[in-house]
């Protein structure tokens, strides 16, 4: 595919999530990696930390996969999936914990940004891929933009919102109040016939 | 006042927050400490970690105080206030970080519970004080119940919800979507004339 994720474990992580994620969510996860890595390299994130950032980006929506549809909110199920994957690959616990936090907190506004490099970069890249932040800092990098363009959006906002809601409809405890899944579920219940992107996305 | 917070720094923390918190929020914070400590001692939390738990409980709503009404959501402002207080008292950084996380994450459902002892205990105690959890585990402890009874509720649900909303009305960035302050602000805006406890509390 002509893209590198910073190391062999992250390449293996890509192979893993590409088998379980919907195509739109897989492409989004790769774009998030490209955006996060672009920012991260400007801030000196390299080596093992860079590879950990790639794993966090690739797993950040893993909780939407059927195989990881457990009882917890999808962000935490995805974090646990990343933890299990990295523990199987003998990564050190402190780095695993930062990946866990980056995945678990990626929908937590104002908190992820304060929890260190990995949670901050994943959060910023997710917001950027959804157009929620000023893209000026990325805008003049032709290789970044052409890289991103190789992973089509495939209606990601609708696909991701619907995936989270589908899980929450079956298991409302996955979507507590004061959470992103909770807001999506409430909007769905307020207007179950709504067509298009969930209004709370 | 006949209550101990587990050490001199926590006693000092009580003196500090008692000067800046509304009485209802101060009493709530002390009850949260009594509940968290009751659970924590059953789980072997003692020594410096127990004192850190007390500081986290006492500061968990410090972001509602006028003196800590900065640009971030109140949970993070309170976490920063606790960090500054503990840094002034030369506590070790890893323990300060756990206090920061316990305060910052206390409104984050399903995440605080997974971030270690301090965030989990503060979250569980907050939910218990608001009647959101089964109180059976506390119910047969007469000294706990009589201790709690010494700190009247003073309409805490209304006072706390209104305090968070008042800040958010002035600075909406403090109440982003997918956050507890965001839900309170949205409920307020949907029905500004509502009397009583905020419906999203």
JSON list of N, CA, C and O in Angstrom, two decimals, chain B residues 63-113:
[
{"chain": "B", "resi": 63, "resn": "UNK", "atom": "N", "xyz": [-12.79, 23.51, 40.29]},
{"chain": "B", "resi": 63, "resn": "UNK", "atom": "CA", "xyz": [-12.96, 24.32, 39.09]},
{"chain": "B", "resi": 63, "resn": "UNK", "atom": "C", "xyz": [-14.21, 25.18, 39.10]},
{"chain": "B", "resi": 63, "resn": "UNK", "atom": "O", "xyz": [-14.34, 26.10, 38.29]},
{"chain": "B", "resi": 64, "resn": "UNK", "atom": "N", "xyz": [-15.14, 24.91, 40.01]},
{"chain": "B", "resi": 64, "resn": "UNK", "atom": "CA", "xyz": [-16.34, 25.75, 40.13]},
{"chain": "B", "resi": 64, "resn": "UNK", "atom": "C", "xyz": [-16.06, 27.04, 40.88]},
{"chain": "B", "resi": 64, "resn": "UNK", "atom": "O", "xyz": [-16.89, 27.96, 40.85]},
{"chain": "B", "resi": 65, "resn": "UNK", "atom": "N", "xyz": [-14.94, 27.11, 41.59]},
{"chain": "B", "resi": 65, "resn": "UNK", "atom": "CA", "xyz": [-14.62, 28.31, 42.37]},
{"chain": "B", "resi": 65, "resn": "UNK", "atom": "C", "xyz": [-14.25, 29.46, 41.44]},
{"chain": "B", "resi": 65, "resn": "UNK", "atom": "O", "xyz": [-13.60, 29.26, 40.41]},
{"chain": "B", "resi": 66, "resn": "UNK", "atom": "N", "xyz": [-14.65, 30.65, 41.82]},
{"chain": "B", "resi": 66, "resn": "UNK", "atom": "CA", "xyz": [-14.36, 31.83, 40.99]},
{"chain": "B", "resi": 66, "resn": "UNK", "atom": "C", "xyz": [-12.87, 31.96, 40.73]},
{"chain": "B", "resi": 66, "resn": "UNK", "atom": "O", "xyz": [-12.44, 32.30, 39.62]},
{"chain": "B", "resi": 67, "resn": "UNK", "atom": "N", "xyz": [-12.07, 31.62, 41.72]},
{"chain": "B", "resi": 67, "resn": "UNK", "atom": "CA", "xyz": [-10.63, 31.81, 41.58]},
{"chain": "B", "resi": 67, "resn": "UNK", "atom": "C", "xyz": [-10.01, 30.86, 40.56]},
{"chain": "B", "resi": 67, "resn": "UNK", "atom": "O", "xyz": [-8.92, 31.09, 40.07]},
{"chain": "B", "resi": 68, "resn": "UNK", "atom": "N", "xyz": [-10.73, 29.77, 40.27]},
{"chain": "B", "resi": 68, "resn": "UNK", "atom": "CA", "xyz": [-10.22, 28.80, 39.28]},
{"chain": "B", "resi": 68, "resn": "UNK", "atom": "C", "xyz": [-11.06, 28.76, 38.01]},
{"chain": "B", "resi": 68, "resn": "UNK", "atom": "O", "xyz": [-11.04, 27.78, 37.27]},
{"chain": "B", "resi": 69, "resn": "UNK", "atom": "N", "xyz": [-11.81, 29.82, 37.74]},
{"chain": "B", "resi": 69, "resn": "UNK", "atom": "CA", "xyz": [-12.67, 29.87, 36.57]},
{"chain": "B", "resi": 69, "resn": "UNK", "atom": "C", "xyz": [-11.86, 30.29, 35.34]},
{"chain": "B", "resi": 69, "resn": "UNK", "atom": "O", "xyz": [-12.03, 31.39, 34.81]},
{"chain": "B", "resi": 70, "resn": "UNK", "atom": "N", "xyz": [-11.00, 29.40, 34.87]},
{"chain": "B", "resi": 70, "resn": "UNK", "atom": "CA", "xyz": [-10.19, 29.67, 33.68]},
{"chain": "B", "resi": 70, "resn": "UNK", "atom": "C", "xyz": [-10.88, 29.21, 32.41]},
{"chain": "B", "resi": 70, "resn": "UNK", "atom": "O", "xyz": [-12.06, 28.87, 32.42]},
{"chain": "B", "resi": 71, "resn": "UNK", "atom": "N", "xyz": [-10.15, 29.18, 31.30]},
{"chain": "B", "resi": 71, "resn": "UNK", "atom": "CA", "xyz": [-10.78, 28.87, 30.00]},
{"chain": "B", "resi": 71, "resn": "UNK", "atom": "C", "xyz": [-11.13, 27.41, 29.76]},
{"chain": "B", "resi": 71, "resn": "UNK", "atom": "O", "xyz": [-11.90, 27.11, 28.85]},
{"chain": "B", "resi": 72, "resn": "UNK", "atom": "N", "xyz": [-10.57, 26.48, 30.54]},
{"chain": "B", "resi": 72, "resn": "UNK", "atom": "CA", "xyz": [-10.80, 25.06, 30.30]},
{"chain": "B", "resi": 72, "resn": "UNK", "atom": "C", "xyz": [-12.06, 24.59, 31.03]},
{"chain": "B", "resi": 72, "resn": "UNK", "atom": "O", "xyz": [-12.57, 25.24, 31.93]},
{"chain": "B", "resi": 73, "resn": "UNK", "atom": "N", "xyz": [-12.56, 23.40, 30.65]},
{"chain": "B", "resi": 73, "resn": "UNK", "atom": "CA", "xyz": [-13.70, 22.83, 31.36]},
{"chain": "B", "resi": 73, "resn": "UNK", "atom": "C", "xyz": [-13.36, 22.72, 32.85]},
{"chain": "B", "resi": 73, "resn": "UNK", "atom": "O", "xyz": [-12.21, 22.53, 33.22]},
{"chain": "B", "resi": 74, "resn": "UNK", "atom": "N", "xyz": [-14.39, 22.82, 33.70]},
{"chain": "B", "resi": 74, "resn": "UNK", "atom": "CA", "xyz": [-14.13, 23.00, 35.12]},
{"chain": "B", "resi": 74, "resn": "UNK", "atom": "C", "xyz": [-13.36, 21.82, 35.72]},
{"chain": "B", "resi": 74, "resn": "UNK", "atom": "O", "xyz": [-12.58, 22.00, 36.66]},
{"chain": "B", "resi": 75, "resn": "UNK", "atom": "N", "xyz": [-13.56, 20.62, 35.16]},
{"chain": "B", "resi": 75, "resn": "UNK", "atom": "CA", "xyz": [-12.84, 19.46, 35.70]},
{"chain": "B", "resi": 75, "resn": "UNK", "atom": "C", "xyz": [-11.33, 19.63, 35.53]},
{"chain": "B", "resi": 75, "resn": "UNK", "atom": "O", "xyz": [-10.54, 19.23, 36.41]},
{"chain": "B", "resi": 76, "resn": "UNK", "atom": "N", "xyz": [-10.93, 20.18, 34.39]},
{"chain": "B", "resi": 76, "resn": "UNK", "atom": "CA", "xyz": [-9.50, 20.35, 34.10]},
{"chain": "B", "resi": 76, "resn": "UNK", "atom": "C", "xyz": [-8.93, 21.54, 34.88]},
{"chain": "B", "resi": 76, "resn": "UNK", "atom": "O", "xyz": [-7.80, 21.51, 35.36]},
{"chain": "B", "resi": 77, "resn": "UNK", "atom": "N", "xyz": [-9.73, 22.59, 35.03]},
{"chain": "B", "resi": 77, "resn": "UNK", "atom": "CA", "xyz": [-9.28, 23.71, 35.86]},
{"chain": "B", "resi": 77, "resn": "UNK", "atom": "C", "xyz": [-9.06, 23.25, 37.31]},
{"chain": "B", "resi": 77, "resn": "UNK", "atom": "O", "xyz": [-8.09, 23.65, 37.97]},
{"chain": "B", "resi": 78, "resn": "UNK", "atom": "N", "xyz": [-9.96, 22.40, 37.79]},
{"chain": "B", "resi": 78, "resn": "UNK", "atom": "CA", "xyz": [-9.79, 21.86, 39.15]},
{"chain": "B", "resi": 78, "resn": "UNK", "atom": "C", "xyz": [-8.56, 20.98, 39.25]},
{"chain": "B", "resi": 78, "resn": "UNK", "atom": "O", "xyz": [-7.84, 21.00, 40.26]},
{"chain": "B", "resi": 79, "resn": "UNK", "atom": "N", "xyz": [-8.32, 20.19, 38.21]},
{"chain": "B", "resi": 79, "resn": "UNK", "atom": "CA", "xyz": [-7.14, 19.32, 38.19]},
{"chain": "B", "resi": 79, "resn": "UNK", "atom": "C", "xyz": [-5.86, 20.16, 38.21]},
{"chain": "B", "resi": 79, "resn": "UNK", "atom": "O", "xyz": [-4.90, 19.84, 38.91]},
{"chain": "B", "resi": 80, "resn": "UNK", "atom": "N", "xyz": [-5.87, 21.23, 37.44]},
{"chain": "B", "resi": 80, "resn": "UNK", "atom": "CA", "xyz": [-4.70, 22.12, 37.43]},
{"chain": "B", "resi": 80, "resn": "UNK", "atom": "C", "xyz": [-4.51, 22.80, 38.79]},
{"chain": "B", "resi": 80, "resn": "UNK", "atom": "O", "xyz": [-3.37, 23.02, 39.24]},
{"chain": "B", "resi": 81, "resn": "UNK", "atom": "N", "xyz": [-5.62, 23.14, 39.44]},
{"chain": "B", "resi": 81, "resn": "UNK", "atom": "CA", "xyz": [-5.53, 23.75, 40.77]},
{"chain": "B", "resi": 81, "resn": "UNK", "atom": "C", "xyz": [-4.91, 22.77, 41.76]},
{"chain": "B", "resi": 81, "resn": "UNK", "atom": "O", "xyz": [-4.06, 23.13, 42.59]},
{"chain": "B", "resi": 82, "resn": "UNK", "atom": "N", "xyz": [-5.34, 21.50, 41.69]},
{"chain": "B", "resi": 82, "resn": "UNK", "atom": "CA", "xyz": [-4.77, 20.49, 42.59]},
{"chain": "B", "resi": 82, "resn": "UNK", "atom": "C", "xyz": [-3.29, 20.30, 42.29]},
{"chain": "B", "resi": 82, "resn": "UNK", "atom": "O", "xyz": [-2.46, 20.17, 43.21]},
{"chain": "B", "resi": 83, "resn": "UNK", "atom": "N", "xyz": [-2.94, 20.28, 41.00]},
{"chain": "B", "resi": 83, "resn": "UNK", "atom": "CA", "xyz": [-1.53, 20.13, 40.63]},
{"chain": "B", "resi": 83, "resn": "UNK", "atom": "C", "xyz": [-0.69, 21.27, 41.19]},
{"chain": "B", "resi": 83, "resn": "UNK", "atom": "O", "xyz": [0.38, 21.04, 41.77]},
{"chain": "B", "resi": 84, "resn": "UNK", "atom": "N", "xyz": [-1.16, 22.48, 41.05]},
{"chain": "B", "resi": 84, "resn": "UNK", "atom": "CA", "xyz": [-0.39, 23.63, 41.53]},
{"chain": "B", "resi": 84, "resn": "UNK", "atom": "C", "xyz": [-0.24, 23.56, 43.05]},
{"chain": "B", "resi": 84, "resn": "UNK", "atom": "O", "xyz": [0.84, 23.82, 43.60]},
{"chain": "B", "resi": 85, "resn": "UNK", "atom": "N", "xyz": [-1.33, 23.19, 43.73]},
{"chain": "B", "resi": 85, "resn": "UNK", "atom": "CA", "xyz": [-1.29, 23.08, 45.18]},
{"chain": "B", "resi": 85, "resn": "UNK", "atom": "C", "xyz": [-0.24, 22.05, 45.62]},
{"chain": "B", "resi": 85, "resn": "UNK", "atom": "O", "xyz": [0.56, 22.30, 46.53]},
{"chain": "B", "resi": 86, "resn": "UNK", "atom": "N", "xyz": [-0.24, 20.88, 44.97]},
{"chain": "B", "resi": 86, "resn": "UNK", "atom": "CA", "xyz": [0.66, 19.81, 45.37]},
{"chain": "B", "resi": 86, "resn": "UNK", "atom": "C", "xyz": [2.11, 20.09, 44.97]},
{"chain": "B", "resi": 86, "resn": "UNK", "atom": "O", "xyz": [3.04, 19.74, 45.69]},
{"chain": "B", "resi": 87, "resn": "UNK", "atom": "N", "xyz": [2.28, 20.75, 43.83]},
{"chain": "B", "resi": 87, "resn": "UNK", "atom": "CA", "xyz": [3.64, 21.11, 43.42]},
{"chain": "B", "resi": 87, "resn": "UNK", "atom": "C", "xyz": [4.25, 22.09, 44.42]},
{"chain": "B", "resi": 87, "resn": "UNK", "atom": "O", "xyz": [5.43, 22.00, 44.77]},
{"chain": "B", "resi": 88, "resn": "UNK", "atom": "N", "xyz": [3.41, 23.00, 44.92]},
{"chain": "B", "resi": 88, "resn": "UNK", "atom": "CA", "xyz": [3.88, 23.93, 45.95]},
{"chain": "B", "resi": 88, "resn": "UNK", "atom": "C", "xyz": [4.29, 23.20, 47.22]},
{"chain": "B", "resi": 88, "resn": "UNK", "atom": "O", "xyz": [5.05, 23.72, 48.03]},
{"chain": "B", "resi": 89, "resn": "UNK", "atom": "N", "xyz": [3.72, 22.01, 47.41]},
{"chain": "B", "resi": 89, "resn": "UNK", "atom": "CA", "xyz": [4.02, 21.24, 48.60]},
{"chain": "B", "resi": 89, "resn": "UNK", "atom": "C", "xyz": [5.01, 20.11, 48.31]},
{"chain": "B", "resi": 89, "resn": "UNK", "atom": "O", "xyz": [5.14, 19.18, 49.11]},
{"chain": "B", "resi": 90, "resn": "UNK", "atom": "N", "xyz": [5.67, 20.21, 47.14]},
{"chain": "B", "resi": 90, "resn": "UNK", "atom": "CA", "xyz": [6.79, 19.32, 46.81]},
{"chain": "B", "resi": 90, "resn": "UNK", "atom": "C", "xyz": [6.42, 17.85, 46.75]},
{"chain": "B", "resi": 90, "resn": "UNK", "atom": "O", "xyz": [7.22, 16.98, 47.10]},
{"chain": "B", "resi": 91, "resn": "UNK", "atom": "N", "xyz": [5.20, 17.56, 46.29]},
{"chain": "B", "resi": 91, "resn": "UNK", "atom": "CA", "xyz": [4.86, 16.14, 46.11]},
{"chain": "B", "resi": 91, "resn": "UNK", "atom": "C", "xyz": [5.52, 15.59, 44.86]},
{"chain": "B", "resi": 91, "resn": "UNK", "atom": "O", "xyz": [5.78, 16.36, 43.91]},
{"chain": "B", "resi": 92, "resn": "UNK", "atom": "N", "xyz": [5.75, 14.28, 44.81]},
{"chain": "B", "resi": 92, "resn": "UNK", "atom": "CA", "xyz": [6.37, 13.69, 43.62]},
{"chain": "B", "resi": 92, "resn": "UNK", "atom": "C", "xyz": [5.42, 13.72, 42.42]},
{"chain": "B", "resi": 92, "resn": "UNK", "atom": "O", "xyz": [4.21, 13.52, 42.56]},
{"chain": "B", "resi": 93, "resn": "UNK", "atom": "N", "xyz": [5.99, 13.94, 41.25]},
{"chain": "B", "resi": 93, "resn": "UNK", "atom": "CA", "xyz": [5.20, 14.12, 40.04]},
{"chain": "B", "resi": 93, "resn": "UNK", "atom": "C", "xyz": [4.25, 12.94, 39.74]},
{"chain": "B", "resi": 93, "resn": "UNK", "atom": "O", "xyz": [3.09, 13.18, 39.37]},
{"chain": "B", "resi": 94, "resn": "UNK", "atom": "N", "xyz": [4.67, 11.69, 39.90]},
{"chain": "B", "resi": 94, "resn": "UNK", "atom": "CA", "xyz": [3.73, 10.61, 39.56]},
{"chain": "B", "resi": 94, "resn": "UNK", "atom": "C", "xyz": [2.45, 10.64, 40.40]},
{"chain": "B", "resi": 94, "resn": "UNK", "atom": "O", "xyz": [1.35, 10.38, 39.88]},
{"chain": "B", "resi": 95, "resn": "UNK", "atom": "N", "xyz": [2.59, 10.99, 41.68]},
{"chain": "B", "resi": 95, "resn": "UNK", "atom": "CA", "xyz": [1.41, 11.07, 42.53]},
{"chain": "B", "resi": 95, "resn": "UNK", "atom": "C", "xyz": [0.56, 12.29, 42.16]},
{"chain": "B", "resi": 95, "resn": "UNK", "atom": "O", "xyz": [-0.68, 12.23, 42.15]},
{"chain": "B", "resi": 96, "resn": "UNK", "atom": "N", "xyz": [1.21, 13.39, 41.86]},
{"chain": "B", "resi": 96, "resn": "UNK", "atom": "CA", "xyz": [0.48, 14.58, 41.40]},
{"chain": "B", "resi": 96, "resn": "UNK", "atom": "C", "xyz": [-0.32, 14.24, 40.14]},
{"chain": "B", "resi": 96, "resn": "UNK", "atom": "O", "xyz": [-1.49, 14.63, 40.00]},
{"chain": "B", "resi": 97, "resn": "UNK", "atom": "N", "xyz": [0.29, 13.51, 39.22]},
{"chain": "B", "resi": 97, "resn": "UNK", "atom": "CA", "xyz": [-0.40, 13.16, 37.97]},
{"chain": "B", "resi": 97, "resn": "UNK", "atom": "C", "xyz": [-1.65, 12.33, 38.26]},
{"chain": "B", "resi": 97, "resn": "UNK", "atom": "O", "xyz": [-2.70, 12.54, 37.62]},
{"chain": "B", "resi": 98, "resn": "UNK", "atom": "N", "xyz": [-1.57, 11.39, 39.20]},
{"chain": "B", "resi": 98, "resn": "UNK", "atom": "CA", "xyz": [-2.76, 10.58, 39.50]},
{"chain": "B", "resi": 98, "resn": "UNK", "atom": "C", "xyz": [-3.87, 11.44, 40.12]},
{"chain": "B", "resi": 98, "resn": "UNK", "atom": "O", "xyz": [-5.06, 11.23, 39.84]},
{"chain": "B", "resi": 99, "resn": "UNK", "atom": "N", "xyz": [-3.49, 12.41, 40.96]},
{"chain": "B", "resi": 99, "resn": "UNK", "atom": "CA", "xyz": [-4.49, 13.33, 41.51]},
{"chain": "B", "resi": 99, "resn": "UNK", "atom": "C", "xyz": [-5.10, 14.15, 40.37]},
{"chain": "B", "resi": 99, "resn": "UNK", "atom": "O", "xyz": [-6.33, 14.33, 40.29]},
{"chain": "B", "resi": 100, "resn": "UNK", "atom": "N", "xyz": [-4.25, 14.63, 39.48]},
{"chain": "B", "resi": 100, "resn": "UNK", "atom": "CA", "xyz": [-4.74, 15.41, 38.32]},
{"chain": "B", "resi": 100, "resn": "UNK", "atom": "C", "xyz": [-5.77, 14.59, 37.55]},
{"chain": "B", "resi": 100, "resn": "UNK", "atom": "O", "xyz": [-6.86, 15.08, 37.21]},
{"chain": "B", "resi": 101, "resn": "UNK", "atom": "N", "xyz": [-5.43, 13.34, 37.25]},
{"chain": "B", "resi": 101, "resn": "UNK", "atom": "CA", "xyz": [-6.34, 12.49, 36.48]},
{"chain": "B", "resi": 101, "resn": "UNK", "atom": "C", "xyz": [-7.64, 12.22, 37.23]},
{"chain": "B", "resi": 101, "resn": "UNK", "atom": "O", "xyz": [-8.72, 12.21, 36.63]},
{"chain": "B", "resi": 102, "resn": "UNK", "atom": "N", "xyz": [-7.54, 12.00, 38.53]},
{"chain": "B", "resi": 102, "resn": "UNK", "atom": "CA", "xyz": [-8.74, 11.72, 39.32]},
{"chain": "B", "resi": 102, "resn": "UNK", "atom": "C", "xyz": [-9.71, 12.91, 39.26]},
{"chain": "B", "resi": 102, "resn": "UNK", "atom": "O", "xyz": [-10.93, 12.73, 39.16]},
{"chain": "B", "resi": 103, "resn": "UNK", "atom": "N", "xyz": [-9.18, 14.12, 39.32]},
{"chain": "B", "resi": 103, "resn": "UNK", "atom": "CA", "xyz": [-10.03, 15.32, 39.27]},
{"chain": "B", "resi": 103, "resn": "UNK", "atom": "C", "xyz": [-10.53, 15.53, 37.83]},
{"chain": "B", "resi": 103, "resn": "UNK", "atom": "O", "xyz": [-11.73, 15.72, 37.60]},
{"chain": "B", "resi": 104, "resn": "UNK", "atom": "N", "xyz": [-9.63, 15.45, 36.86]},
{"chain": "B", "resi": 104, "resn": "UNK", "atom": "CA", "xyz": [-9.99, 15.76, 35.47]},
{"chain": "B", "resi": 104, "resn": "UNK", "atom": "C", "xyz": [-11.03, 14.78, 34.93]},
{"chain": "B", "resi": 104, "resn": "UNK", "atom": "O", "xyz": [-11.89, 15.16, 34.12]},
{"chain": "B", "resi": 105, "resn": "UNK", "atom": "N", "xyz": [-10.97, 13.53, 35.36]},
{"chain": "B", "resi": 105, "resn": "UNK", "atom": "CA", "xyz": [-11.80, 12.48, 34.77]},
{"chain": "B", "resi": 105, "resn": "UNK", "atom": "C", "xyz": [-13.05, 12.15, 35.59]},
{"chain": "B", "resi": 105, "resn": "UNK", "atom": "O", "xyz": [-13.77, 11.20, 35.24]},
{"chain": "B", "resi": 106, "resn": "UNK", "atom": "N", "xyz": [-13.33, 12.93, 36.65]},
{"chain": "B", "resi": 106, "resn": "UNK", "atom": "CA", "xyz": [-14.38, 12.46, 37.55]},
{"chain": "B", "resi": 106, "resn": "UNK", "atom": "C", "xyz": [-15.78, 12.51, 36.93]},
{"chain": "B", "resi": 106, "resn": "UNK", "atom": "O", "xyz": [-16.71, 11.90, 37.47]},
{"chain": "B", "resi": 107, "resn": "UNK", "atom": "N", "xyz": [-15.94, 13.19, 35.80]},
{"chain": "B", "resi": 107, "resn": "UNK", "atom": "CA", "xyz": [-17.24, 13.17, 35.09]},
{"chain": "B", "resi": 107, "resn": "UNK", "atom": "C", "xyz": [-17.19, 12.32, 33.82]},
{"chain": "B", "resi": 107, "resn": "UNK", "atom": "O", "xyz": [-18.09, 12.43, 32.99]},
{"chain": "B", "resi": 108, "resn": "UNK", "atom": "N", "xyz": [-16.15, 11.52, 33.65]},
{"chain": "B", "resi": 108, "resn": "UNK", "atom": "CA", "xyz": [-15.98, 10.73, 32.42]},
{"chain": "B", "resi": 108, "resn": "UNK", "atom": "C", "xyz": [-16.41, 9.28, 32.66]},
{"chain": "B", "resi": 108, "resn": "UNK", "atom": "O", "xyz": [-15.63, 8.47, 33.16]},
{"chain": "B", "resi": 109, "resn": "UNK", "atom": "N", "xyz": [-17.66, 8.95, 32.28]},
{"chain": "B", "resi": 109, "resn": "UNK", "atom": "CA", "xyz": [-18.18, 7.61, 32.61]},
{"chain": "B", "resi": 109, "resn": "UNK", "atom": "C", "xyz": [-17.44, 6.51, 31.87]},
{"chain": "B", "resi": 109, "resn": "UNK", "atom": "O", "xyz": [-17.17, 6.62, 30.67]},
{"chain": "B", "resi": 110, "resn": "UNK", "atom": "N", "xyz": [-17.11, 5.47, 32.59]},
{"chain": "B", "resi": 110, "resn": "UNK", "atom": "CA", "xyz": [-16.50, 4.29, 31.98]},
{"chain": "B", "resi": 110, "resn": "UNK", "atom": "C", "xyz": [-15.01, 4.44, 31.70]},
{"chain": "B", "resi": 110, "resn": "UNK", "atom": "O", "xyz": [-14.36, 3.46, 31.32]},
{"chain": "B", "resi": 111, "resn": "UNK", "atom": "N", "xyz": [-14.49, 5.64, 31.88]},
{"chain": "B", "resi": 111, "resn": "UNK", "atom": "CA", "xyz": [-13.05, 5.85, 31.68]},
{"chain": "B", "resi": 111, "resn": "UNK", "atom": "C", "xyz": [-12.34, 6.03, 33.02]},
{"chain": "B", "resi": 111, "resn": "UNK", "atom": "O", "xyz": [-11.35, 5.35, 33.30]},
{"chain": "B", "resi": 112, "resn": "UNK", "atom": "N", "xyz": [-12.89, 6.92, 33.87]},
{"chain": "B", "resi": 112, "resn": "UNK", "atom": "CA", "xyz": [-12.29, 7.11, 35.20]},
{"chain": "B", "resi": 112, "resn": "UNK", "atom": "C", "xyz": [-12.16, 5.77, 35.93]},
{"chain": "B", "resi": 112, "resn": "UNK", "atom": "O", "xyz": [-11.15, 5.51, 36.60]},
{"chain": "B", "resi": 113, "resn": "UNK", "atom": "N", "xyz": [-13.16, 4.91, 35.77]},
{"chain": "B", "resi": 113, "resn": "UNK", "atom": "CA", "xyz": [-13.17, 3.62, 36.46]},
{"chain": "B", "resi": 113, "resn": "UNK", "atom": "C", "xyz": [-12.01, 2.73, 36.05]},
{"chain": "B", "resi": 113, "resn": "UNK", "atom": "O", "xyz": [-11.69, 1.76, 36.74]}
]
